[in-house]
Amino acid sequence: MMPAKAIIVYQPGAADAVTQFFQDKLDVSLVAYSLPGVTGSGSDETRPAFRTGGLLLPRLSTVVANVTPRQFQLLKEHKGRGIIEAVYPDWVTTTPRLRSAKSWAKVPTPSPGALKAMSVSTNGPTGTGVKVAVLDSGFDPNRKGFGGPDVQLWSAVEDNSTADRYGHGTHCAGLVGGNVDDSGNRFGVAPDVNLYCCKVMYGQIGLGSALVLGIEGALARRVDVILIAQEFSAKAARRLDFDYWGQRAIDQCTLIIAAAGNKGPRGTVRLP
C-alpha cells in the first residue's frame, strides 16, 4: 500500500534518538524542520521530506512522516515503551460551510457595530508589536482593509501555495488585524498587529499534518498568539494531543486560541 502521513509525538529532548529510531527501525530519514521563507513552506531540503520522508518538529517534539501500514503498526507497538509517546494517523480538518455565499471572500468583514457588540473599543490598544499567526486557508493580498504592518505569508500544504481561494483565512485575518473598510470604519480587533498567515488547508478541507507544521512554523517565528478556526471530528478531537501541543506552545510564550461551537445544535461546543 502507498505510504500515508502519520503524526508521532516523542519525548522532549529526544530528537537525536527519535531520528536514529526512524532510520534503524523504519528506514525513514528525518529532516529537521527549517524556518520557511515568507512565501514558502520549507527550504529546498525539507520540501522533499514533507512529501516522501519525514520532518522532525523540535519545538513540538513531534514528527510528521510518510509511513506504510506496516511501519505505522510498528510505531504503535513501540508507543509507551521508550521515546515514542503517541502515534496518530493523519486527520481531516474543515472550516464552516457557507449556506448563502459560495466563498468566504463574499462574506463581509465585521462592522463597527459588531466590534461594539464584542465590547471592543475602537479607541483602545491596537496591537502594536504583537505577533499573531492565523493558520487557515491562506491569505488574499488583494483584499482591502489591511493597513497595518505587511502580512507575512507561508505555506504548510504540499503545493507550496499561500493563495486563499476559499476566503476563510482572509476573513479570520480581518477579524484580527483588519484596519478600515471602504467607508473608513475600523473592523479589526487589533489593526496594528503583526499578522502571519499560514496556509494549512485546501479550501474548506485540510489535514492535521499541515496544521501541526503550521504551529511549528509559527513557533519558529516566535509569534505571541496562534489562531486556529477549524473543526475536527469528535473522534479526532478526543484522541489527539491538543493539550500537549498547547502546553508546548505556552512553554515557548505562545498562546493558541482555537474556535469551538461551529457545529452541532445551539448551545453545544465541539473541540478543538
Coordinates of C-alpha atoms in Angstrom, one line a residue:
M1 CA 0.0 0.0 0.0
M2 CA 1.0 3.6 -0.6
P3 CA 2.6 5.5 2.4
A4 CA 0.4 7.9 4.3
K5 CA 1.2 10.6 6.7
A6 CA 1.4 9.8 10.4
I7 CA 1.9 12.2 13.4
I8 CA 4.2 10.9 16.1
V9 CA 4.8 12.6 19.5
Y10 CA 8.2 11.8 21.1
Q11 CA 9.8 12.5 24.5
P12 CA 11.0 16.2 24.7
G13 CA 14.8 16.4 24.2
A14 CA 14.9 13.1 22.3
A15 CA 15.3 14.5 18.8
D16 CA 18.5 12.7 18.1
A17 CA 17.2 9.4 19.5
V18 CA 14.0 9.5 17.5
T19 CA 15.9 10.3 14.3
Q20 CA 18.0 7.3 14.9
F21 CA 15.0 5.2 15.7
F22 CA 13.3 6.1 12.4
Q23 CA 16.4 5.3 10.5
D24 CA 17.2 2.0 12.1
K25 CA 13.6 0.6 12.6
L26 CA 11.7 2.1 9.7
D27 CA 14.4 3.0 7.2
V28 CA 12.9 6.5 7.1
S29 CA 15.2 9.6 7.1
L30 CA 14.0 12.5 9.2
V31 CA 14.9 16.1 8.2
A32 CA 14.8 18.8 10.9
Y33 CA 12.2 21.4 10.1
S34 CA 13.8 24.7 8.8
L35 CA 12.1 28.1 9.0
P36 CA 10.2 28.7 5.8
G37 CA 10.6 31.9 3.8
V38 CA 7.7 34.4 3.7
T39 CA 6.2 32.7 0.7
G40 CA 7.3 29.1 1.1
S41 CA 6.6 26.0 3.2
G42 CA 10.2 25.0 3.7
S43 CA 13.7 25.1 2.4
D44 CA 14.7 23.0 -0.7
E45 CA 15.9 20.4 1.8
T46 CA 12.7 20.0 3.8
R47 CA 10.2 20.0 0.9
P48 CA 11.0 16.5 -0.4
A49 CA 10.9 15.2 3.2
F50 CA 7.4 16.5 3.6
R51 CA 6.3 14.6 0.5
T52 CA 8.2 11.3 0.9
G53 CA 10.2 11.1 4.1
G54 CA 9.7 12.7 7.5
L55 CA 10.0 16.0 9.2
L56 CA 11.3 16.5 12.7
L57 CA 9.5 19.3 14.5
P58 CA 11.7 20.0 17.6
R59 CA 9.5 22.8 19.1
L60 CA 6.6 20.4 19.4
S61 CA 8.6 17.2 20.0
T62 CA 6.6 15.8 17.0
V63 CA 7.4 14.0 13.8
V64 CA 5.3 14.2 10.6
A65 CA 6.3 11.2 8.5
N66 CA 5.1 9.2 5.4
V67 CA 4.8 5.6 6.5
T68 CA 3.4 2.4 5.2
P69 CA 0.7 0.5 7.2
R70 CA 3.3 -1.9 8.4
Q71 CA 5.6 0.9 9.6
F72 CA 2.6 2.5 11.3
Q73 CA 1.9 -0.7 13.1
L74 CA 5.5 -0.9 14.2
L75 CA 5.3 2.6 15.6
K76 CA 2.2 1.7 17.6
E77 CA 3.9 -1.3 19.0
H78 CA 6.7 1.0 20.3
K79 CA 4.3 3.6 21.8
G80 CA 4.9 4.0 25.5
R81 CA 7.9 1.7 25.5
G82 CA 10.6 4.3 25.0
I83 CA 10.9 7.6 23.2
I84 CA 7.6 7.2 21.3
E85 CA 4.7 8.7 23.4
A86 CA 1.9 8.8 20.9
V87 CA 1.1 7.8 17.3
Y88 CA -1.8 9.1 15.2
P89 CA -2.9 8.7 11.6
D90 CA -3.4 12.0 9.7
W91 CA -6.9 13.5 10.2
V92 CA -9.2 15.9 8.3
T93 CA -9.9 19.4 9.3
T94 CA -12.7 21.6 7.9
T95 CA -13.9 25.2 8.1
P96 CA -17.6 26.2 8.5
R97 CA -19.7 25.5 5.4
L98 CA -21.5 28.5 3.9
R99 CA -25.2 28.4 3.1
S100 CA -25.7 31.6 1.1
A101 CA -22.3 32.7 -0.3
K102 CA -20.1 30.4 -2.4
S103 CA -16.9 31.7 -0.8
W104 CA -15.9 33.3 2.4
A105 CA -14.4 36.0 0.1
K106 CA -18.0 37.1 -0.4
V107 CA -18.7 37.4 3.3
P108 CA -18.3 41.0 4.6
T109 CA -15.9 41.5 7.5
P110 CA -17.4 42.6 10.8
S111 CA -18.9 46.1 11.0
P112 CA -18.0 48.6 13.7
G113 CA -21.3 47.6 15.3
A114 CA -20.0 44.1 15.7
L115 CA -16.9 45.4 17.5
K116 CA -19.2 47.3 19.9
A117 CA -21.2 44.1 20.5
M118 CA -18.0 42.3 21.4
S119 CA -17.1 45.2 23.8
V120 CA -14.0 46.1 21.7
S121 CA -13.1 49.7 22.0
T122 CA -12.0 51.4 18.7
N123 CA -10.1 53.9 20.8
G124 CA -8.1 51.3 22.9
P125 CA -5.0 49.3 22.2
T126 CA -4.4 48.4 18.6
G127 CA -2.0 45.5 18.8
T128 CA 1.2 47.3 18.1
G129 CA 4.2 45.0 18.5
V130 CA 2.1 41.9 18.9
K131 CA 2.6 38.9 16.5
V132 CA -0.5 36.8 15.6
A133 CA -0.4 33.8 13.3
V134 CA -3.6 32.8 11.5
L135 CA -3.5 29.1 10.4
D136 CA -6.2 28.6 7.9
S137 CA -6.9 28.7 4.1
G138 CA -4.3 31.2 3.2
F139 CA -4.5 35.0 2.6
D140 CA -5.6 37.2 -0.3
P141 CA -3.2 40.1 -0.6
N142 CA -5.6 41.9 -2.9
R143 CA -8.3 42.2 -0.2
K144 CA -8.7 45.7 1.0
G145 CA -8.6 46.8 4.7
F146 CA -5.2 45.7 5.9
G147 CA -3.3 48.9 6.6
G148 CA -1.0 47.8 9.4
P149 CA 2.4 46.1 9.1
D150 CA 2.8 43.9 6.0
V151 CA 1.2 40.4 6.3
Q152 CA 3.9 37.7 6.3
L153 CA 2.8 34.6 4.4
W154 CA 4.0 31.0 4.3
S155 CA 2.5 27.6 3.4
A156 CA 2.3 24.2 5.1
V157 CA 0.5 22.4 2.2
E158 CA 2.2 20.3 -0.4
D159 CA 1.7 22.6 -3.4
N160 CA 3.5 25.4 -1.5
S161 CA 0.7 27.9 -2.3
T162 CA -0.4 30.7 0.0
A163 CA -3.3 31.9 -2.1
D164 CA -6.7 31.9 -0.3
R165 CA -9.1 30.6 -2.9
Y166 CA -11.8 29.9 -0.3
G167 CA -11.6 33.2 1.6
H168 CA -12.0 31.9 5.2
G169 CA -8.3 32.6 6.2
T170 CA -8.5 36.2 4.9
H171 CA -11.8 36.6 6.7
C172 CA -10.3 35.5 10.0
A173 CA -7.2 37.7 9.4
G174 CA -9.6 40.6 9.0
L175 CA -11.2 39.8 12.4
V176 CA -7.8 40.0 14.0
G177 CA -6.0 42.7 12.1
G178 CA -8.3 44.4 9.7
N179 CA -7.8 48.2 9.6
V180 CA -10.6 50.2 7.9
D181 CA -13.3 49.3 5.4
D182 CA -14.2 51.4 2.3
S183 CA -16.2 53.8 4.5
G184 CA -13.3 54.4 6.8
N185 CA -14.6 52.3 9.6
R186 CA -12.3 50.1 11.7
F187 CA -13.4 46.5 11.6
G188 CA -10.5 44.5 13.1
V189 CA -9.9 44.0 16.8
A190 CA -6.2 44.9 16.5
P191 CA -5.4 46.8 13.3
D192 CA -1.7 47.4 14.1
V193 CA -0.9 43.8 14.9
N194 CA 1.9 41.9 13.0
L195 CA 0.0 39.3 11.0
Y196 CA 1.4 36.0 10.0
C197 CA -0.8 33.9 7.8
C198 CA 0.0 30.2 7.1
K199 CA -2.0 28.2 4.6
V200 CA -2.8 24.8 6.2
M201 CA -6.0 24.0 4.1
Y202 CA -7.1 23.4 0.6
G203 CA -10.3 25.5 0.5
Q204 CA -12.6 24.1 3.2
I205 CA -10.6 20.9 3.8
G206 CA -7.3 20.4 5.4
L207 CA -5.1 17.8 7.1
G208 CA -3.8 17.7 10.6
S209 CA -0.3 17.2 9.4
A210 CA -0.3 20.6 7.8
L211 CA -1.8 22.1 10.9
V212 CA 1.0 20.7 13.1
L213 CA 3.5 22.0 10.6
G214 CA 1.8 25.4 10.7
I215 CA 2.1 25.5 14.5
E216 CA 5.8 24.6 14.3
G217 CA 6.4 27.4 11.8
A218 CA 4.5 29.9 14.0
L219 CA 6.6 28.9 17.0
A220 CA 9.7 29.3 14.9
R221 CA 8.7 32.8 14.2
R222 CA 8.1 33.5 17.9
V223 CA 4.6 34.7 17.5
D224 CA 2.6 35.7 20.6
V225 CA -0.7 34.2 19.5
I226 CA -1.8 31.4 17.2
L227 CA -5.3 31.4 15.9
I228 CA -6.9 28.2 14.7
A229 CA -10.5 28.4 13.3
Q230 CA -11.1 24.8 12.1
E231 CA -13.2 21.9 13.0
F232 CA -12.2 18.3 13.7
S233 CA -14.4 15.2 14.1
A234 CA -15.4 14.3 17.7
K235 CA -13.3 11.1 17.4
A236 CA -10.2 13.0 16.3
A237 CA -10.7 15.7 19.0
R238 CA -10.9 13.1 21.7
R239 CA -7.8 11.2 20.8
L240 CA -5.3 13.9 19.7
D241 CA -2.7 15.7 21.8
F242 CA -4.1 19.2 21.6
D243 CA -3.4 19.8 25.3
Y244 CA 0.2 18.7 24.8
W245 CA 0.8 20.9 21.8
G246 CA -0.9 23.8 23.5
Q247 CA 1.4 23.4 26.5
R248 CA 4.4 23.1 24.3
A249 CA 3.4 26.5 22.8
I250 CA 2.8 28.1 26.2
D251 CA 6.2 26.9 27.3
Q252 CA 7.6 29.0 24.5
C253 CA 5.4 32.0 25.5
T254 CA 2.9 31.5 22.7
L255 CA -0.9 31.2 23.3
I256 CA -3.0 29.0 21.0
I257 CA -6.6 30.2 20.6
A258 CA -9.0 27.7 18.8
A259 CA -12.6 28.1 17.7
A260 CA -15.3 25.9 19.1
G261 CA -19.0 25.6 18.6
N262 CA -19.2 25.9 14.9
K263 CA -21.1 22.7 14.5
G264 CA -24.0 21.0 16.4
P265 CA -27.2 22.2 18.0
R266 CA -27.2 25.7 19.5
G267 CA -25.6 25.6 22.9
T268 CA -23.2 22.7 22.1
V269 CA -19.4 23.0 21.8
R270 CA -17.1 20.8 19.8
L271 CA -13.3 20.7 20.2
P272 CA -10.7 22.0 19.5

